[in-house]
Coordinates of C-alpha atoms and ligand atoms in Angstrom, one line a residue:
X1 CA 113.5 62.9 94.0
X2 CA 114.4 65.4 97.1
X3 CA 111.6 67.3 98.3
X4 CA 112.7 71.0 98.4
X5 CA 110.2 73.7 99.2
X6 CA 110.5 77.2 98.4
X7 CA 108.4 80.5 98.5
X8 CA 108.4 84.4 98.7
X9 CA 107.0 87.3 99.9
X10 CA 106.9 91.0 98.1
X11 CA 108.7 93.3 100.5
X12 CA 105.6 96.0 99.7
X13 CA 104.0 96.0 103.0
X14 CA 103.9 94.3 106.7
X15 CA 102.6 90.9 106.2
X16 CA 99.6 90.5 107.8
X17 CA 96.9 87.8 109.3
X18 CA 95.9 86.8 105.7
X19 CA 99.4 86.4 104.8
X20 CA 99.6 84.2 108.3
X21 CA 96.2 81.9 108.2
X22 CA 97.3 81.6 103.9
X23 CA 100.5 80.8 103.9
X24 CA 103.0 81.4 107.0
X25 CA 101.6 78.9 109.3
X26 CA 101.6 76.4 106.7
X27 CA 105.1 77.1 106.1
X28 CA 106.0 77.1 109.8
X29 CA 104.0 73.7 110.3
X30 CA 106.3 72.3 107.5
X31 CA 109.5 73.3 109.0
X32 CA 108.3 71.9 112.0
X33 CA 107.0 68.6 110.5
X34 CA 110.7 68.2 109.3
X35 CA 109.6 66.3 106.0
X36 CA 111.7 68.1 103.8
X37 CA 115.2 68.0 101.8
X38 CA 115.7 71.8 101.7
X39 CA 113.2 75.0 102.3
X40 CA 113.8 78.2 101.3
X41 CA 111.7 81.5 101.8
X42 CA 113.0 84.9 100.3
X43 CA 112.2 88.1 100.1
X44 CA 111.3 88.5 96.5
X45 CA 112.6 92.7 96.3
X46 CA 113.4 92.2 93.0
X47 CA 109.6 91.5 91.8
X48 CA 108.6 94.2 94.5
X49 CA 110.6 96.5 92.1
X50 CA 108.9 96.1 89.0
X51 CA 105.9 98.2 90.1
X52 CA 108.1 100.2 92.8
X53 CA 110.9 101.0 90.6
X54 CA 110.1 104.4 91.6
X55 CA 109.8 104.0 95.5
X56 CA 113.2 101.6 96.6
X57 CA 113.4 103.4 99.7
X58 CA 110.1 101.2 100.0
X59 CA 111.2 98.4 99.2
X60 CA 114.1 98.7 100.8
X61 CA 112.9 99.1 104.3
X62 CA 110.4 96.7 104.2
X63 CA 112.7 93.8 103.2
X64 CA 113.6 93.9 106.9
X65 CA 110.1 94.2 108.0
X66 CA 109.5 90.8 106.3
X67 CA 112.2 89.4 107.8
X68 CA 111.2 90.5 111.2
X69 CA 107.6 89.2 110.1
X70 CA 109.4 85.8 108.7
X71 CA 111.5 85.1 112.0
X72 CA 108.6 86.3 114.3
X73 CA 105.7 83.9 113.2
X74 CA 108.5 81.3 114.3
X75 CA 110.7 80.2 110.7
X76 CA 113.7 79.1 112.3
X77 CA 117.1 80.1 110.2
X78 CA 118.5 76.7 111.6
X79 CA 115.9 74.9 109.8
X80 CA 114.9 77.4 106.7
X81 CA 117.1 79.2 104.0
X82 CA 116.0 82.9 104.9
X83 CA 117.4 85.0 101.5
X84 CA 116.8 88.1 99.8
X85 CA 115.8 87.9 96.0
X86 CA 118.0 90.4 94.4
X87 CA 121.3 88.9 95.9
X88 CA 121.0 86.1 94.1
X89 CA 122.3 87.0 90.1
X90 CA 122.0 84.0 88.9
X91 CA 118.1 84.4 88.5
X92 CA 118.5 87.4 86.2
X93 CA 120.4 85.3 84.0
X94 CA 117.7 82.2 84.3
X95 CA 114.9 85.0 83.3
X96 CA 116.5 85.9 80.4
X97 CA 117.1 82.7 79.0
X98 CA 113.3 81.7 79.8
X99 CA 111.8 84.7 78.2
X100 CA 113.1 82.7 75.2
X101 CA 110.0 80.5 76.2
X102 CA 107.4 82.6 76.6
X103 CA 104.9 84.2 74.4
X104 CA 103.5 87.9 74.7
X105 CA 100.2 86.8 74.7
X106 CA 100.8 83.8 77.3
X107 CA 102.2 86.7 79.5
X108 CA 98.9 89.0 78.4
X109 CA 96.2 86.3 79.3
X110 CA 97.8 85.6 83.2
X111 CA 94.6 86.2 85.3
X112 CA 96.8 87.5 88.0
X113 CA 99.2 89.6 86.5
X114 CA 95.2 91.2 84.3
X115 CA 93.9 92.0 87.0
X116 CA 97.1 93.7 88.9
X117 CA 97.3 95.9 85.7
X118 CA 94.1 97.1 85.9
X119 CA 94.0 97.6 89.9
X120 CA 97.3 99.6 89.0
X121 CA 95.5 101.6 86.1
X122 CA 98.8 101.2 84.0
X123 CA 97.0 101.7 80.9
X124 CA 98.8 101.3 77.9
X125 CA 102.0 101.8 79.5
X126 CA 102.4 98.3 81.4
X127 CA 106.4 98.4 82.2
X128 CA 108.0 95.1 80.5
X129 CA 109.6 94.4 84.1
X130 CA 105.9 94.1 85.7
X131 CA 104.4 92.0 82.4
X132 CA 107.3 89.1 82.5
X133 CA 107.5 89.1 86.4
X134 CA 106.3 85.4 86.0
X135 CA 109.0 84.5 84.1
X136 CA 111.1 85.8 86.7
X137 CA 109.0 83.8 89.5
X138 CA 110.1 80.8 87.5
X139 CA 113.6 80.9 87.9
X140 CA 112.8 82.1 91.6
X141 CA 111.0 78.2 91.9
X142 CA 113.9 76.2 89.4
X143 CA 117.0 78.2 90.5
X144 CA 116.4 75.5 93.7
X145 CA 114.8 73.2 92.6
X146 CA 111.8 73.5 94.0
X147 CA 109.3 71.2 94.1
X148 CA 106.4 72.3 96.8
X149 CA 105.2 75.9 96.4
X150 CA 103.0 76.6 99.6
X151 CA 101.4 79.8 98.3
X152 CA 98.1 81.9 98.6
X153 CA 95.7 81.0 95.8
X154 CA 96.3 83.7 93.3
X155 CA 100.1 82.4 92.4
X156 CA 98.0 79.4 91.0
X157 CA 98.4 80.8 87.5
X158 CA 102.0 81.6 88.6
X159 CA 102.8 77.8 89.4
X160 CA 101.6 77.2 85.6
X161 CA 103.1 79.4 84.0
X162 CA 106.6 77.7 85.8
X163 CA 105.4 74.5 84.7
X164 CA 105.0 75.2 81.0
X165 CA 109.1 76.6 81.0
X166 CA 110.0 74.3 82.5
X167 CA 108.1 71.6 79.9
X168 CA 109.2 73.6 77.4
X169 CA 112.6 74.0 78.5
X170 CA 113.1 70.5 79.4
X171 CA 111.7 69.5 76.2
X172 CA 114.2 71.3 74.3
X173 CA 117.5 71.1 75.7
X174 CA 116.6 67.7 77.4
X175 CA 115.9 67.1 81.2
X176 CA 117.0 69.6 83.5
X177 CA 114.7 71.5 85.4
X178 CA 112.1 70.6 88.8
X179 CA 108.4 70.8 87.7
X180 CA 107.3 72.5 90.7
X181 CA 103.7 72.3 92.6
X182 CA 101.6 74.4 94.4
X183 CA 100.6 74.0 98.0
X184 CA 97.4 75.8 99.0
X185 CA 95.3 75.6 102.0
X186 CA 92.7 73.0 102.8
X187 CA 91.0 75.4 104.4
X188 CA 88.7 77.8 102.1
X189 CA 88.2 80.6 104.5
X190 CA 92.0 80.2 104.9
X191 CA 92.5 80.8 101.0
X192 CA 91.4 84.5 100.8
X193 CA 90.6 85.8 104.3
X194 CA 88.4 89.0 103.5
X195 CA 89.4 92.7 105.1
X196 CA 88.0 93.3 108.4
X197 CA 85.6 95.8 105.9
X198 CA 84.5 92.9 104.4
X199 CA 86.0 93.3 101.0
X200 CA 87.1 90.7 99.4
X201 CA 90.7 90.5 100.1
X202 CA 92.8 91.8 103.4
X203 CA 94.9 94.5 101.8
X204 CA 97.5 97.2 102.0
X205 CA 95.9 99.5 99.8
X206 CA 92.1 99.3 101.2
X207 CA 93.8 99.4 105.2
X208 CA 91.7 96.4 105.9
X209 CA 94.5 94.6 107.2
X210 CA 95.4 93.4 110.8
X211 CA 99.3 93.5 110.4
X212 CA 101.4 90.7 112.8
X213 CA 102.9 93.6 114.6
X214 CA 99.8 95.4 115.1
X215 CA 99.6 95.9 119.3
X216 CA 96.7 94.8 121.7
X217 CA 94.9 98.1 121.2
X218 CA 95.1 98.4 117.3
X219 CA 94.0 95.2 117.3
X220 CA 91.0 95.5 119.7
X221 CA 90.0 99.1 117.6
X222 CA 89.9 97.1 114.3
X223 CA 88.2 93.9 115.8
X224 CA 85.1 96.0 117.3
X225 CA 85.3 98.1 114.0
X226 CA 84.9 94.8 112.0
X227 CA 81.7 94.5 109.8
X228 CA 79.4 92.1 110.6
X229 CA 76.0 91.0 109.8
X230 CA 74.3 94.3 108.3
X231 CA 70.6 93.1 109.1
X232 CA 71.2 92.5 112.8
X233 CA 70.1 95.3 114.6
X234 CA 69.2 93.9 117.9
X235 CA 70.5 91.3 119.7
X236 CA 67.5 89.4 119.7
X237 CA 67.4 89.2 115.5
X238 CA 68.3 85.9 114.2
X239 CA 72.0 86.8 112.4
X240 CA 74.3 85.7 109.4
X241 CA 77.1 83.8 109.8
X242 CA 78.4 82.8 106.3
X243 CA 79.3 86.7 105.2
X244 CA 79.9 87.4 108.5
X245 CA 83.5 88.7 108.9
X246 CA 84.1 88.1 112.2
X247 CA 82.6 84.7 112.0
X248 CA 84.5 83.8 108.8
X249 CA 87.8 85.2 111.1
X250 CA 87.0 82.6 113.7
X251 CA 86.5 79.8 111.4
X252 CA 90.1 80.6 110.5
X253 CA 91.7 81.0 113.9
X254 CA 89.8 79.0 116.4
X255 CA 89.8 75.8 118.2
X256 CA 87.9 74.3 120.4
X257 CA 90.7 75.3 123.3
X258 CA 89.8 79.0 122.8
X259 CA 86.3 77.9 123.9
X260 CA 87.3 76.1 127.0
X261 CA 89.5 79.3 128.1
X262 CA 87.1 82.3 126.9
X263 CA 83.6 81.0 126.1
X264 CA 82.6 77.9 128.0
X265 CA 79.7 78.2 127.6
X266 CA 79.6 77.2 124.3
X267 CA 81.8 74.0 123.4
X268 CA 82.8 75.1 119.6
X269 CA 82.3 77.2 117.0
X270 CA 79.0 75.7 115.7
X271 CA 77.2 76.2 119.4
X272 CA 78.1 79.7 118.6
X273 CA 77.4 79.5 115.0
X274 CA 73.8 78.9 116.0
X275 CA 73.2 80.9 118.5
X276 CA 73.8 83.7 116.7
X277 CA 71.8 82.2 113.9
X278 CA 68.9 81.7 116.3
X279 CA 68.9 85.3 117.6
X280 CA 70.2 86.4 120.8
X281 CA 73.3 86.9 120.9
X282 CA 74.7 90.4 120.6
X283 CA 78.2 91.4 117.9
X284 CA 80.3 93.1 120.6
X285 CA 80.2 89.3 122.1
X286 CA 81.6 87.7 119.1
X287 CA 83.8 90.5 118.9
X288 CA 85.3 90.2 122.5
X289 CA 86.4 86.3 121.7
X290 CA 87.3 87.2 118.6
X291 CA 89.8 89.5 120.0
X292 CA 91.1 87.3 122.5
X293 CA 91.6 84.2 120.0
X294 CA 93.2 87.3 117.7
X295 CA 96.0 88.0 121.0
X296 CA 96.6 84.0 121.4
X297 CA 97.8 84.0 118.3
X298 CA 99.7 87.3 118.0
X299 CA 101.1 87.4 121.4
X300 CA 104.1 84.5 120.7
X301 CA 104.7 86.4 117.9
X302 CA 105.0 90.2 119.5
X303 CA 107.6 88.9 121.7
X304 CA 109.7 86.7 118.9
X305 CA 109.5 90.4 117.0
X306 CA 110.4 91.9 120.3
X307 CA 113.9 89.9 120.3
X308 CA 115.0 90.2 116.9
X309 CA 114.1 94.2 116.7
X310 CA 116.8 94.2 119.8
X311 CA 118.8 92.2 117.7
X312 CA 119.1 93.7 114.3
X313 CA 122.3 92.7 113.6
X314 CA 121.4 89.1 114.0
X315 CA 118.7 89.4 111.7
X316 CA 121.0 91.0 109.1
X317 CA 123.6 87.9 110.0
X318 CA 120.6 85.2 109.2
X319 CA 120.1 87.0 106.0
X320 CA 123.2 87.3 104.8
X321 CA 124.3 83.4 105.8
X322 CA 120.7 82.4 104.0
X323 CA 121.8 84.4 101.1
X324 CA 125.3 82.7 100.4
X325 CA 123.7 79.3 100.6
X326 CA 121.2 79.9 98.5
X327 CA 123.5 81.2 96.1
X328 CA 125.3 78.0 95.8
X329 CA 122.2 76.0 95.0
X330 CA 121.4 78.6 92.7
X331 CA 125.0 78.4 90.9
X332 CA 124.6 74.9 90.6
X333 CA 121.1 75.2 88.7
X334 CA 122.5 77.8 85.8
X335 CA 125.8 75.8 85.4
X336 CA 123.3 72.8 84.6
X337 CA 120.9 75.2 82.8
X338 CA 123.8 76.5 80.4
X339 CA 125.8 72.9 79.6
X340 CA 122.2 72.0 78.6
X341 CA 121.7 75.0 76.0
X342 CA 125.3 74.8 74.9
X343 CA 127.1 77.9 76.3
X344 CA 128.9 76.1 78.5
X345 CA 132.1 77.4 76.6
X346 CA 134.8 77.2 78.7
X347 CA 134.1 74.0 81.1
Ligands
LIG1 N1 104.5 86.5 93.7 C1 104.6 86.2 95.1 C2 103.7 87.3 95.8 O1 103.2 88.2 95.2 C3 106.0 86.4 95.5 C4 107.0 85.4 94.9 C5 108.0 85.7 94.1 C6 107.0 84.0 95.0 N2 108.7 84.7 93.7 C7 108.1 83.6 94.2 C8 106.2 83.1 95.6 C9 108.4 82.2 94.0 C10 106.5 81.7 95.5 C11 107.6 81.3 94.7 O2 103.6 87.2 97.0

């Protein structure tokens, strides 16, 4: 079986150093590693509309942001199929023939989708579009075949929901479809990296976030901003390190080369785990490497944005080549799908 790997961003905001330590450099490691029939990323607008059906100017303008986001963490259009969601027809007629699968109540008990609805406060009036937007995130994953999802950890229920069409698909009209899996991070801290407040989740909404194309001075404001360890006052009090932000931050971003070139006094992170466990060693410290390790990582990535922003039309061009190919492979996938449910009428 070809190993194809697929996944997709909502256009609904700058994607941001959760969306890089969860999911991009995963994805740009797997490009790189080569080990791979296909990969595709997309811009999933069409999901981004079903709760911003009211705002596509939104949408709109930030399906180019992602793209700027995609090509600057390094994705490389020579090596990944770069596409936007909505161009591709042939997974609104997929969706509809899955829905045919799926219960109400299957879509109702979807942790993820739960506890979206109530963050949105939709009430009793949850649009139909929003509810079944897992159906429509399985033909995203078996329009191409997918079969590795690298995603952040709350598509899990996403990823079973796909499975169970396509079981139940296959099941019924006899083996067509991929059963796709999901590809999370080894990493915990990587899974869910908490808001420089703390909270539990980087995000838009709260302006936790540190966005990729945040500049040197955003980024130092929100780094010495970060929450800490409450309960050390002085330098001198022993601190916490395990709900400690900008600890948890490090555990995501740093090696031991960071170290050698900003802090050598200490050889890794758990010499400066325990210092600061012992006492002694004061938060604007921790913050200063922090920062640094935070501008290693961004700076490669400020000046691929750099390029493509003075090259707009290049990034539209990558788009638009992405598109058509992943239109074929998505052509091909229905015109199976439909000779397996017998509406193949005129071939
Ligand atoms: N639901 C994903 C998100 O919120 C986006 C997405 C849409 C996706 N279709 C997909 C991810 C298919 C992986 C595969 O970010």
């Amino acid at each position: 079986m070809k190993k194809i790997i697929l996944t997709g961003d909502r256009p609904t905001g700058n994607l941001h150093l959760g969306h890089y330590v969860g999911s991009l450099k995963k994805r740009v490691e797997l490009q790189n590693e080569g080990d791979y029939d296909e990969m595709y990323v997309f811009i999933a607008d069409t999901q981004a509309l079903t709760d911003n059906f009211n705002n596509p100017k939104k949408v709109r303008d930030n399906v180019i942001e992602i793209a700027l986001d995609y090509l600057s963490v390094g994705l490389n259009p020579k090596k990944v199929t770069i596409f936007i969601q909505s161009m591709i027809s042939e997974l609104c007629e997929l969706t509809m023939y899955y829905m045919n699968l799926v219960t109400l109540s299957r879509l109702e008990r979807n942790p993820t989708v739960k506890a979206e609805i109530k963050q949105k406060s939709f009430g009793n009036s949850i649009p139909m579009g929003f509810l079944s937007y897992p159906i429509s995130q399985t033909a995203d994953i078996t329009a191409f075949d997918a079969t590795v999802v690298p995603v952040g950890e709350d598509q899990l229920p996403m990823l079973e929901q796909a499975r169970d069409i396509v079981r139940s698909f296959n099941n019924i009209y006899g083996e067509t479809l991929v059963e796709p899996k999901a590809l999370i991070p080894d990493s915990v801290v990587c899974r869910r990296l908490p808001g420089t407040d703390g909270k539990a989740k980087m995000s838009k909404s709260l302006g936790n976030c540190i966005y990729l194309k945040d500049d040197s001075k955003t980024v130092r404001k929100k780094v010495m901003g970060m929450f800490t360890d409450p309960n050390h006052i002085r330098v001198e009090d022993p601190g916490d390190t395990k709900n400690n932000t900008v600890f948890i931050y490090l555990e995501a971003l740093c090696t031991d080369e960071h170290f050698k070139k900003y802090l050598p006094q200490y050889k890794n992170l758990d010499e400066l785990k325990a210092h600061y466990e012992k006492g002694g060693l004061g938060d604007v410290k921790i913050k200063n490497f922090l920062y640094e390790v935070i501008e290693d990582t961004l700076t490669p990535i400020r000046e691929r944005r750099k390029y493509y922003e003075e090259n707009i039309d290049l990034v539209y061009d990558i788009l638009k080549e992405g598109t058509k190919k992943a239109k074929r492979h998505a052509s091909e996938t229905l015109k199976r799908v439909k000779e397996a449910m017998l509406i193949d009428y005129f071939e």
